[in-house]
Short mmCIF file of C-alpha atoms and ligand atoms in Angstrom, two decimals:
data_model
loop_
_atom_site.label_atom_id
_atom_site.label_comp_id
_atom_site.label_asym_id
_atom_site.label_seq_id
_atom_site.Cartn_x
_atom_site.Cartn_y
_atom_site.Cartn_z
CA MET A 1 64.44 42.28 92.44
CA PRO A 2 64.24 39.64 89.70
CA GLY A 3 60.79 38.18 89.04
CA PRO A 4 60.04 34.53 89.91
CA GLY A 5 60.22 33.50 86.22
CA SER A 6 63.90 34.32 86.19
CA ARG A 7 64.65 31.46 88.59
CA TRP A 8 65.66 28.94 85.95
CA TRP A 9 67.07 26.27 88.25
CA PRO A 10 63.95 24.60 89.81
CA GLY A 11 63.43 21.46 87.73
CA ALA A 12 66.67 22.11 85.82
CA THR A 13 69.62 19.77 85.44
CA LEU A 14 73.19 20.88 85.99
CA TYR A 15 76.14 18.76 84.95
CA GLN A 16 79.50 18.87 86.69
CA VAL A 17 82.33 18.79 84.19
CA TYR A 18 85.58 17.79 85.87
CA VAL A 19 87.52 19.60 83.18
CA ARG A 20 90.81 17.69 83.46
CA SER A 21 89.05 14.41 82.85
CA TRP A 22 86.39 15.23 80.33
CA GLN A 23 88.03 15.85 76.96
CA ASP A 24 91.64 16.56 76.01
CA SER A 25 91.86 18.73 72.89
CA ASP A 26 95.63 19.13 72.62
CA GLY A 27 97.03 15.68 73.35
CA ASP A 28 98.74 16.44 76.66
CA GLY A 29 96.68 13.91 78.61
CA TYR A 30 94.69 16.56 80.50
CA GLY A 31 91.21 17.68 79.63
CA ASP A 32 90.80 21.36 78.78
CA LEU A 33 88.29 24.08 77.88
CA ASN A 34 88.48 23.50 74.14
CA GLY A 35 87.73 19.88 74.91
CA VAL A 36 84.64 20.98 76.80
CA ILE A 37 83.54 23.04 73.80
CA ALA A 38 84.09 20.06 71.51
CA ARG A 39 81.76 17.94 73.63
CA LEU A 40 78.96 20.45 74.28
CA ASP A 41 76.78 18.66 71.74
CA HIS A 42 76.66 15.68 74.08
CA LEU A 43 75.16 17.84 76.82
CA GLU A 44 72.67 19.45 74.48
CA TRP A 45 71.63 16.01 73.24
CA LEU A 46 71.34 14.74 76.83
CA GLY A 47 69.09 17.67 77.74
CA VAL A 48 70.99 19.40 80.55
CA ASP A 49 70.43 23.07 81.32
CA GLY A 50 73.77 24.16 82.68
CA ILE A 51 77.29 23.07 83.52
CA TRP A 52 79.49 23.58 86.54
CA LEU A 53 83.15 23.57 85.55
CA SER A 54 85.57 22.29 88.18
CA PRO A 55 88.28 24.91 88.96
CA THR A 56 89.46 26.78 85.89
CA MET A 57 91.69 29.43 87.45
CA PRO A 58 95.50 29.44 87.48
CA SER A 59 96.86 27.15 90.15
CA PRO A 60 100.01 25.19 91.03
CA ASP A 61 97.61 22.20 91.21
CA ASP A 62 98.63 21.00 94.64
CA ASP A 63 94.89 20.34 95.05
CA TRP A 64 94.03 20.27 91.35
CA GLY A 65 92.83 23.83 91.03
CA TYR A 66 91.43 24.26 94.53
CA ASP A 67 94.60 26.21 95.27
CA VAL A 68 94.04 29.37 93.24
CA SER A 69 96.92 31.70 92.42
CA ASP A 70 94.91 34.20 90.33
CA TYR A 71 91.14 34.67 90.59
CA ARG A 72 90.79 36.58 87.33
CA ASP A 73 92.29 34.29 84.75
CA VAL A 74 92.26 30.79 83.29
CA HIS A 75 94.76 28.05 84.07
CA PRO A 76 97.15 27.93 81.09
CA GLU A 77 96.93 24.13 81.01
CA LEU A 78 93.18 24.40 80.53
CA GLY A 79 93.12 27.27 78.05
CA THR A 80 92.80 31.04 77.98
CA LEU A 81 90.25 33.65 78.98
CA ALA A 82 89.30 33.84 75.32
CA ASP A 83 88.62 30.08 75.34
CA LEU A 84 86.39 30.49 78.36
CA ASP A 85 84.51 33.35 76.71
CA ARG A 86 84.04 31.15 73.65
CA LEU A 87 82.86 28.28 75.83
CA ILE A 88 80.26 30.53 77.48
CA ALA A 89 79.08 31.73 74.06
CA GLU A 90 79.01 28.23 72.53
CA ALA A 91 77.20 26.84 75.56
CA GLY A 92 74.75 29.76 75.42
CA ARG A 93 73.95 28.95 71.79
CA ARG A 94 72.87 25.50 72.99
CA GLY A 95 70.82 26.88 75.88
CA LEU A 96 73.43 25.83 78.46
CA ARG A 97 74.49 28.12 81.29
CA VAL A 98 78.03 28.00 82.64
CA LEU A 99 78.89 28.06 86.35
CA LEU A 100 82.45 28.32 87.61
CA ASP A 101 83.95 26.95 90.80
CA LEU A 102 84.88 29.73 93.25
CA VAL A 103 87.31 29.02 96.08
CA PRO A 104 86.93 31.79 98.67
CA ASN A 105 88.02 29.92 101.81
CA HIS A 106 91.71 29.77 100.90
CA THR A 107 94.19 30.67 98.19
CA SER A 108 97.29 28.93 96.96
CA SER A 109 100.45 29.77 98.88
CA ALA A 110 101.68 30.90 95.45
CA HIS A 111 99.02 33.62 95.28
CA PRO A 112 100.69 37.06 95.30
CA TRP A 113 98.69 37.96 98.44
CA PHE A 114 100.30 35.15 100.41
CA VAL A 115 103.72 35.76 98.88
CA GLU A 116 103.46 39.35 100.10
CA ALA A 117 102.04 38.32 103.47
CA THR A 118 105.00 36.06 104.20
CA GLY A 119 107.61 38.26 102.51
CA ASP A 120 106.67 41.34 104.50
CA PRO A 121 104.79 40.88 107.78
CA ALA A 122 104.10 44.63 107.80
CA SER A 123 102.28 44.40 104.46
CA PRO A 124 98.50 44.95 104.47
CA ARG A 125 98.26 41.52 102.82
CA ARG A 126 99.40 39.91 106.06
CA GLU A 127 95.91 40.38 107.47
CA TYR A 128 94.41 38.62 104.45
CA TYR A 129 95.33 35.37 106.20
CA VAL A 130 94.89 33.87 109.68
CA TRP A 131 98.01 34.16 111.82
CA ALA A 132 98.59 33.20 115.45
CA ASP A 133 101.50 32.84 117.83
CA PRO A 134 102.62 29.39 118.98
CA ARG A 135 101.45 28.09 122.34
CA PRO A 136 104.06 28.64 125.08
CA ASP A 137 105.59 25.23 124.41
CA GLY A 138 105.88 26.01 120.70
CA ARG A 139 102.93 23.85 119.61
CA PRO A 140 100.37 25.14 117.07
CA PRO A 141 97.88 27.68 118.43
CA ASN A 142 95.02 25.16 118.86
CA ASN A 143 93.82 21.63 118.03
CA TRP A 144 92.29 22.33 114.60
CA LEU A 145 92.93 19.68 111.97
CA ALA A 146 93.40 19.96 108.22
CA ALA A 147 91.52 17.77 105.76
CA ASN A 148 94.46 15.36 105.57
CA GLY A 149 94.45 14.83 109.35
CA ASP A 150 97.56 16.89 110.09
CA SER A 151 97.50 20.06 112.20
CA ALA A 152 95.72 22.91 110.40
CA TRP A 153 98.64 25.19 111.29
CA THR A 154 102.06 25.57 109.70
CA LEU A 155 104.88 27.60 111.19
CA ASP A 156 106.19 30.48 109.12
CA LYS A 157 109.77 30.33 110.33
CA ALA A 158 110.63 33.86 109.22
CA SER A 159 108.02 35.52 111.41
CA GLY A 160 107.70 32.85 114.11
CA GLN A 161 103.93 32.78 113.65
CA TYR A 162 101.68 29.98 112.48
CA TYR A 163 99.25 30.38 109.58
CA LEU A 164 95.99 28.49 109.25
CA HIS A 165 95.14 26.05 106.47
CA ASN A 166 92.06 23.87 106.76
CA PHE A 167 93.32 21.92 103.76
CA LEU A 168 96.95 21.52 102.60
CA ALA A 169 99.76 23.72 103.92
CA SER A 170 99.88 25.21 100.41
CA GLN A 171 96.23 26.34 100.80
CA PRO A 172 96.36 29.10 103.43
CA ASP A 173 92.92 30.10 104.75
CA LEU A 174 91.78 33.64 104.08
CA ASN A 175 90.87 35.91 106.99
CA TRP A 176 87.25 36.79 106.37
CA TRP A 177 87.23 39.09 109.41
CA ASN A 178 89.22 41.48 107.22
CA PRO A 179 86.85 43.71 105.17
CA ALA A 180 89.52 43.95 102.46
CA VAL A 181 89.10 40.21 101.77
CA HIS A 182 85.38 40.69 101.50
CA GLN A 183 85.92 43.51 99.00
CA GLU A 184 88.34 41.43 96.92
CA PHE A 185 85.68 38.76 96.42
CA THR A 186 82.95 41.25 95.69
CA ASP A 187 85.14 42.46 92.82
CA ILE A 188 85.96 38.91 91.72
CA LEU A 189 82.26 38.00 91.61
CA ARG A 190 81.47 41.00 89.43
CA PHE A 191 84.45 40.30 87.18
CA TRP A 192 83.05 36.88 86.24
CA PHE A 193 79.37 37.78 86.27
CA ASP A 194 80.14 40.62 83.87
CA ARG A 195 81.78 38.09 81.52
CA GLY A 196 78.54 36.12 81.36
CA VAL A 197 79.24 33.46 83.97
CA ALA A 198 75.81 32.26 85.17
CA GLY A 199 76.87 31.57 88.73
CA PHE A 200 79.27 29.83 91.06
CA ARG A 201 79.59 26.61 92.91
CA ILE A 202 81.11 27.93 96.13
CA ASP A 203 83.81 25.75 97.61
CA VAL A 204 83.64 25.11 101.40
CA ALA A 205 80.80 27.62 101.73
CA HIS A 206 80.33 26.74 105.40
CA GLY A 207 83.96 27.42 106.23
CA LEU A 208 84.75 31.05 105.48
CA TYR A 209 84.80 32.54 108.96
CA LYS A 210 86.72 30.99 111.86
CA ASP A 211 86.21 31.59 115.54
CA ALA A 212 87.71 34.98 116.42
CA GLU A 213 89.17 33.52 119.64
CA LEU A 214 90.52 30.43 117.85
CA ARG A 215 88.97 28.12 120.47
CA ASP A 216 89.71 24.37 120.29
CA ASP A 217 87.21 22.27 118.34
CA PRO A 218 85.38 19.88 120.71
CA PRO A 219 85.22 16.10 120.13
CA ALA A 220 82.60 15.13 117.54
CA PRO A 221 79.71 12.96 118.75
CA SER A 222 80.26 9.48 117.33
CA SER A 223 76.92 9.72 115.50
CA ASP A 224 78.11 12.79 113.64
CA LEU A 225 78.74 11.74 110.04
CA ILE A 226 78.59 15.27 108.72
CA GLY A 227 80.82 18.06 109.94
CA GLY A 228 83.21 15.85 111.90
CA ARG A 229 86.90 15.77 111.08
CA TYR A 230 89.15 13.05 112.52
CA GLY A 231 87.07 12.98 115.71
CA LEU A 232 86.64 16.74 116.07
CA ALA A 233 83.43 18.69 115.45
CA GLN A 234 84.22 21.73 113.31
CA VAL A 235 82.44 24.12 115.61
CA TYR A 236 85.13 26.78 115.72
CA SER A 237 87.37 26.04 112.73
CA ALA A 238 84.34 26.36 110.39
CA ASN A 239 80.55 26.67 110.51
CA ARG A 240 80.61 30.14 112.07
CA PRO A 241 77.46 32.26 111.81
CA GLU A 242 79.30 35.27 110.39
CA SER A 243 79.56 33.61 106.93
CA HIS A 244 75.85 34.27 106.36
CA ALA A 245 76.48 38.00 105.98
CA VAL A 246 78.89 37.26 103.11
CA PHE A 247 76.25 35.32 101.23
CA ARG A 248 73.61 37.95 101.84
CA ASP A 249 75.93 40.47 100.18
CA TRP A 250 76.78 38.14 97.31
CA ARG A 251 73.10 37.42 96.76
CA LYS A 252 72.43 41.11 96.30
CA ILE A 253 75.13 41.19 93.65
CA ALA A 254 73.78 38.04 91.97
CA ASP A 255 70.24 39.45 91.93
CA SER A 256 71.39 42.77 90.52
CA TYR A 257 71.92 41.18 87.07
CA PRO A 258 69.00 41.12 84.62
CA SER A 259 69.42 37.35 84.44
CA PRO A 260 70.08 36.56 88.11
CA ARG A 261 73.26 34.71 88.84
CA LEU A 262 73.18 31.46 90.78
CA LEU A 263 75.02 30.75 94.04
CA LEU A 264 75.32 27.02 94.74
CA GLY A 265 77.07 26.23 98.00
CA GLU A 266 79.24 23.27 98.85
CA THR A 267 77.60 22.96 102.26
CA TRP A 268 79.07 19.88 103.92
CA VAL A 269 76.75 20.27 106.93
CA THR A 270 73.59 18.95 108.61
CA LEU A 271 70.20 19.53 106.98
CA ASP A 272 69.30 22.29 109.43
CA ALA A 273 72.56 24.11 108.83
CA MET A 274 72.12 23.63 105.08
CA ALA A 275 68.65 25.18 105.25
CA GLY A 276 70.18 28.09 107.14
CA PHE A 277 72.21 29.01 104.04
CA HIS A 278 68.97 29.71 102.17
CA SER A 279 67.81 31.84 105.08
CA GLU A 280 64.90 34.01 103.96
CA ASP A 281 65.63 33.51 100.28
CA ASP A 282 68.37 36.08 100.66
CA GLU A 283 71.55 33.93 100.74
CA LEU A 284 72.42 30.90 98.57
CA GLN A 285 69.71 29.82 96.16
CA LEU A 286 71.02 26.24 96.09
CA THR A 287 72.96 24.08 98.54
CA PHE A 288 74.46 20.62 98.20
CA ASN A 289 72.74 18.04 100.39
CA PHE A 290 75.42 15.80 101.93
CA PRO A 291 73.09 13.91 104.32
CA PHE A 292 71.23 12.73 101.20
CA ILE A 293 74.47 11.74 99.46
CA PHE A 294 75.49 9.63 102.45
CA ALA A 295 72.05 8.10 103.09
CA ASP A 296 71.59 4.33 102.81
CA PHE A 297 70.41 3.27 99.39
CA THR A 298 67.19 1.76 100.71
CA ALA A 299 63.57 2.84 100.45
CA GLU A 300 63.53 3.77 104.12
CA GLY A 301 66.94 5.49 104.14
CA LEU A 302 66.25 7.71 101.16
CA ALA A 303 62.60 8.43 101.97
CA GLY A 304 63.68 9.49 105.47
CA VAL A 305 66.33 11.96 104.40
CA VAL A 306 64.22 13.35 101.56
CA GLY A 307 61.31 13.93 103.96
CA ASP A 308 63.68 15.58 106.44
CA THR A 309 65.14 17.75 103.67
CA MET A 310 61.72 18.98 102.60
CA ALA A 311 60.82 19.71 106.21
CA ALA A 312 64.08 21.57 106.88
CA LEU A 313 64.12 23.83 103.81
CA PRO A 314 62.19 27.09 104.12
CA ALA A 315 59.01 27.13 102.00
CA GLY A 316 59.71 27.82 98.33
CA GLU A 317 63.43 27.01 98.55
CA CYS A 318 64.72 24.59 95.94
CA PRO A 319 66.48 21.35 97.02
CA VAL A 320 69.45 19.89 95.13
CA TRP A 321 69.75 16.19 94.35
CA THR A 322 73.14 14.79 93.52
CA SER A 323 75.05 11.72 94.54
CA SER A 324 78.45 11.81 92.89
CA ASN A 325 81.19 14.40 92.73
CA HIS A 326 84.96 14.63 92.49
CA ASP A 327 85.46 14.14 96.25
CA ILE A 328 83.46 10.99 96.92
CA SER A 329 82.87 7.55 95.51
CA ARG A 330 80.53 7.59 92.49
CA PHE A 331 76.97 6.46 93.26
CA PRO A 332 77.00 3.56 90.76
CA THR A 333 79.70 2.14 93.05
CA ARG A 334 78.77 3.57 96.46
CA TRP A 335 74.99 3.10 96.26
CA ALA A 336 74.71 0.44 93.59
CA GLY A 337 77.81 -1.71 94.19
CA GLY A 338 78.45 -1.69 90.43
CA ASP A 339 74.99 -3.17 89.65
CA GLU A 340 73.77 -1.14 86.68
CA ARG A 341 70.11 -1.89 87.44
CA LYS A 342 70.50 -0.23 90.83
CA ALA A 343 72.34 2.72 89.29
CA ARG A 344 69.36 3.16 86.95
CA LEU A 345 67.02 3.14 89.93
CA ALA A 346 69.20 5.81 91.56
CA LEU A 347 69.02 7.94 88.40
CA LEU A 348 65.25 7.59 88.33
CA ILE A 349 65.05 8.86 91.91
CA LEU A 350 67.54 11.68 91.46
CA ALA A 351 65.73 12.89 88.36
CA THR A 352 62.17 12.75 89.66
CA LEU A 353 62.53 14.52 93.00
CA PRO A 354 61.39 18.15 92.92
CA GLY A 355 64.27 20.61 92.68
CA THR A 356 67.60 20.85 90.87
CA LEU A 357 69.45 17.76 89.68
CA VAL A 358 73.25 17.89 89.52
CA LEU A 359 74.82 15.06 87.54
CA TYR A 360 78.53 14.33 87.73
CA TYR A 361 80.24 13.47 84.45
CA GLY A 362 79.77 9.78 83.76
CA ASP A 363 76.62 9.42 85.89
CA GLU A 364 74.66 9.26 82.66
CA ILE A 365 76.37 5.99 81.69
CA ALA A 366 76.52 4.62 85.26
CA MET A 367 80.29 5.11 85.32
CA THR A 368 81.77 3.42 88.38
CA ASP A 369 84.84 4.17 90.49
CA VAL A 370 88.14 3.09 88.98
CA THR A 371 90.83 1.48 91.10
CA VAL A 372 93.93 3.60 90.52
CA PRO A 373 97.23 1.79 91.10
CA VAL A 374 99.32 3.33 93.87
CA GLU A 375 102.03 4.58 91.51
CA LEU A 376 99.48 6.50 89.39
CA ARG A 377 97.65 8.29 92.19
CA ARG A 378 97.52 12.09 92.01
CA ASP A 379 95.40 13.20 94.97
CA PRO A 380 97.46 14.56 97.85
CA MET A 381 94.52 15.13 100.23
CA VAL A 382 94.94 11.88 102.11
CA PRO A 383 96.39 10.99 105.48
CA GLY A 384 100.00 10.09 104.88
CA GLY A 385 100.42 11.93 101.58
CA ARG A 386 100.27 10.87 97.96
CA ARG A 387 99.98 7.12 98.43
CA GLY A 388 96.57 6.96 100.13
CA GLU A 389 93.40 5.91 98.32
CA GLY A 390 92.21 9.51 97.98
CA ARG A 391 89.70 10.74 95.46
CA ASP A 392 91.32 9.74 92.16
CA ARG A 393 88.90 6.81 91.75
CA ALA A 394 86.12 9.26 90.88
CA ARG A 395 88.22 11.49 88.61
CA THR A 396 89.32 9.17 85.79
CA PRO A 397 88.86 10.07 82.10
CA MET A 398 85.37 10.14 80.60
CA PRO A 399 84.86 7.07 78.40
CA TRP A 400 83.40 8.44 75.18
CA ASP A 401 83.93 5.34 73.08
CA ALA A 402 85.47 1.88 73.09
CA SER A 403 88.82 2.91 71.56
CA PRO A 404 91.99 2.46 73.66
CA SER A 405 91.92 6.13 74.77
CA GLY A 406 88.16 6.05 75.19
CA GLY A 407 88.00 9.09 72.92
CA PHE A 408 89.32 11.21 75.80
CA THR A 409 92.67 11.96 74.18
CA SER A 410 94.71 10.66 71.28
CA ASP A 411 95.54 6.95 71.34
CA GLY A 412 99.02 6.43 72.75
CA VAL A 413 98.90 9.52 74.98
CA GLN A 414 99.25 8.85 78.67
CA PRO A 415 96.16 10.31 80.40
CA TRP A 416 96.73 12.12 83.70
CA LEU A 417 94.76 9.39 85.48
CA PRO A 418 94.27 5.87 84.07
CA TYR A 419 91.25 4.77 82.07
CA GLY A 420 88.73 2.47 83.64
CA PRO A 421 87.35 -0.54 81.77
CA HIS A 422 85.29 1.08 79.05
CA ALA A 423 84.77 -1.51 76.33
CA GLU A 424 81.03 -1.58 77.04
CA ARG A 425 80.25 1.24 79.40
CA ASN A 426 80.98 4.23 77.18
CA VAL A 427 78.95 7.00 75.57
CA ALA A 428 79.09 5.80 71.95
CA THR A 429 78.03 2.24 72.69
CA GLN A 430 75.21 3.38 74.94
CA ARG A 431 73.92 5.95 72.47
CA ASP A 432 73.32 3.15 69.97
CA ASP A 433 71.39 1.07 72.48
CA ALA A 434 67.85 2.30 73.07
CA ASP A 435 67.67 0.47 76.42
CA SER A 436 70.98 1.82 77.74
CA THR A 437 71.42 3.82 80.91
CA LEU A 438 72.46 6.79 78.77
CA ASN A 439 69.17 6.73 76.89
CA LEU A 440 67.27 6.22 80.14
CA CYS A 441 69.03 9.27 81.57
CA ARG A 442 68.13 11.30 78.50
CA ALA A 443 64.50 10.20 78.78
CA LEU A 444 64.50 11.21 82.45
CA LEU A 445 65.84 14.68 81.70
CA ALA A 446 63.18 15.12 79.02
CA LEU A 447 60.57 13.96 81.53
CA ARG A 448 61.83 16.59 83.98
CA HIS A 449 61.34 19.30 81.39
CA ARG A 450 57.83 18.12 80.64
CA ALA A 451 56.75 17.48 84.21
CA PHE A 452 58.51 20.27 86.08
CA GLY A 453 58.81 22.93 83.38
CA GLY A 454 61.01 25.20 85.44
CA ARG A 455 58.78 24.96 88.51
CA LEU A 456 59.45 23.78 92.02
CA VAL A 457 56.72 21.15 92.36
CA SER A 458 55.39 19.66 95.58
CA TYR A 459 56.58 16.42 97.18
CA GLU A 460 54.47 13.92 99.07
CA GLN A 461 55.43 10.47 100.27
CA LEU A 462 52.75 7.84 99.60
CA PRO A 463 52.00 4.63 101.52
CA ALA A 464 53.87 1.71 99.93
CA PRO A 465 54.76 -1.91 100.66
CA ALA A 466 58.00 -2.59 102.58
CA GLY A 467 61.07 -1.97 100.44
CA VAL A 468 59.21 0.31 98.05
CA TRP A 469 59.36 4.09 98.17
CA MET A 470 56.43 5.83 96.54
CA TYR A 471 56.07 9.55 96.19
CA ARG A 472 54.27 12.20 94.26
CA SER A 473 56.44 14.83 92.69
CA GLY A 474 54.08 17.41 91.26
CA ASP A 475 51.99 15.43 88.79
CA LEU A 476 54.36 12.46 88.68
CA THR A 477 53.86 9.37 90.80
CA VAL A 478 57.08 7.47 91.33
CA ALA A 479 57.40 3.95 92.71
CA ALA A 480 60.96 2.89 93.44
CA ASN A 481 61.20 -0.81 94.20
CA PHE A 482 64.34 -1.74 96.13
CA THR A 483 63.31 -5.32 96.91
CA GLY A 484 64.70 -7.11 93.88
CA GLN A 485 61.29 -8.84 93.54
CA PRO A 486 58.06 -7.91 91.76
CA VAL A 487 55.77 -6.06 94.15
CA PRO A 488 52.08 -5.50 93.44
CA LEU A 489 51.21 -1.82 93.61
CA PRO A 490 47.86 -0.07 93.96
CA ALA A 491 46.34 0.96 90.64
CA LEU A 492 47.45 4.48 89.75
CA ALA A 493 45.64 7.06 87.70
CA GLY A 494 47.36 8.44 84.60
CA ASP A 495 49.82 7.09 82.07
CA VAL A 496 52.82 5.02 83.04
CA LEU A 497 55.78 6.95 81.65
CA LEU A 498 58.53 4.84 83.15
CA ARG A 499 58.31 1.70 85.28
CA THR A 500 60.56 0.41 87.99
CA GLU A 501 61.10 -3.31 87.66
CA PRO A 502 62.56 -5.64 90.27
CA GLY A 503 65.86 -4.07 91.08
CA GLY A 504 65.86 -1.89 88.00
CA VAL A 505 64.15 0.45 85.66
CA HIS A 506 63.32 0.50 82.00
C1 NOJ B 601 86.15 20.95 98.39
C2 NOJ B 601 86.56 20.53 97.02
O1 NOJ B 601 85.47 19.92 96.40
C3 NOJ B 601 87.74 19.63 97.19
O2 NOJ B 601 88.08 18.96 96.01
C4 NOJ B 601 88.88 20.44 97.71
O3 NOJ B 601 89.99 19.60 97.99
C5 NOJ B 601 88.50 21.16 98.99
N1 NOJ B 601 87.20 21.75 98.95
C6 NOJ B 601 89.47 22.27 99.28
O4 NOJ B 601 89.30 23.31 98.35
#
C-alpha cells in the first residue's frame, strides 16, 4: 500500500482543460494537444498541480468525445498518442500531473464492440450492452429516460430488441453485469497508467450498473435537485450499489503503482451517496460535489453545504471544491451574475476550503458564460435536439489576449464555438494588472501551497455576523462577506494575508 505522503491531491489544485476550446495549434478552429503543450507555461505560472483533459480518445463527436470509439488511442483531430506522451512528459517537467477523462458507462455506437453486437446478435459482444425485448404493445422495456428527455431505449430493428442509452442513442450503455466488460476496463486502466497518466476523471461514475430487473424509475420527490431526471428518480437506471465493487477493484490497480494513480468520480448524487464512493478509503479518492455546486451563493447556503459535506465524508477523506465545468453554467455567471467582485469572492472560498480545488479553464480570469447564437450551437444533449440552449455557453474558446481570435487560433479562422467578449477579460491583460482576478487566483494558489502543503487540514465554522461566513481552514481564518457592506469583525490573531472587502476581495 502506498504511504500517506504519496497522496499528492489534498491541498492541490487541478485544472480542467476543455481541450477543444483551450488552444488551437494547427488553425482548424479546434483546440488540440499540441495547443495544450504550448500553453503549459500558463499553468505552471498560475501554480496548479495537475490537469484533467476533457475526452481525448477517438470519437465521432456526437457528444464531443463522450462517445468513445477506441479507448486506447487519441482522437486524430486532437493529435496522436505521441503528442499525448509528449504532453505528459512536458507537463511532468513543470511538476504537473495529467489526468484523462474515462467514459466507462457507455461507448459510441461506432465502437467496434457495438458494431459487432448489432451486426451479429450471436456475437459475445452482444452481451457487452444492455438489451431487452419490447413490452407487449411494442413500447420500450421500461420508463427510463435519457439525458435529453427522450426514452433511454432505441429499437434495433434487425433483432427486434431495444438497447439502453442513458445519453444519446449513439451512446449505448455498457452492461457492467458482464465480467468481460469489467476485464476490458481493467486492461484500459493499466494501458493508460502504464503510459504515465496520473489518474482519471470518471464519467457518470454513479451510473455503471443498472437494475438487473430493469424496474421502472419512480417519480422524483420535487425537492430532489440531484439525481432526478425529467421528474424521475434514477433509482434503477443508475445509482446501483454494485458499482462500488468496480471502484474497489480499480482502486487496487491505482494503488499498485509506485506513484498512486488518482480516481476522481463524476458523482452527480447526494452528499451521502457521494461519501459512499470513498467508502473505507478503498474506492474513489476524490468525488465531485454537486450539492455544493448548486448551493445558493450566500453565506448561509455555502456554509450549510460545506458543513454537511464535512460531516458526510468519512474521516480523512479529501473533499473536492469546484463550481464550473463543461456541463453547467460557469460560476462567474451562475453564482456571481457577471459581477467580478463576487467571482473573486467565490475564488477565495473555493481556494481556501480544505481539500482539492478543481478550476475550470477561464475560472482564473472570471470568464463568464457566452450566449451562443442558435445557428452556432453544437451541443446535441438538449430536449428537442441541436437548437436548445445546451452547454455550449460554458465551452467557448479561452481568451488569451485581446486580439480578434483571442490568441486561441489564428486570426480569420472560424473557431468551433464563437468567442465571447474578451477585450478586457483575457489572460494577457490580466497578467499585466497586479489587482486582476488572474493575479488574485495565482496568489490564492500560492497561499494554498504555503498553508496546506499537501495536507488535508481541518475545517471549523466560526461565529460571524449575518451575511458573513467565517471559517478556520487549518491555520487560515477566512471571512467571506456577502453583504455588500463593510462589516466589523472580531480581532483575529495572525497576519492578514488577504482581505474580503464589501462584495469583493483584494
Ligand atoms: C457527463 C459529461 O460531463 C457530459 O459532458 C456527457 O455528456 C455525459 N457525461 C455523457 O457522457
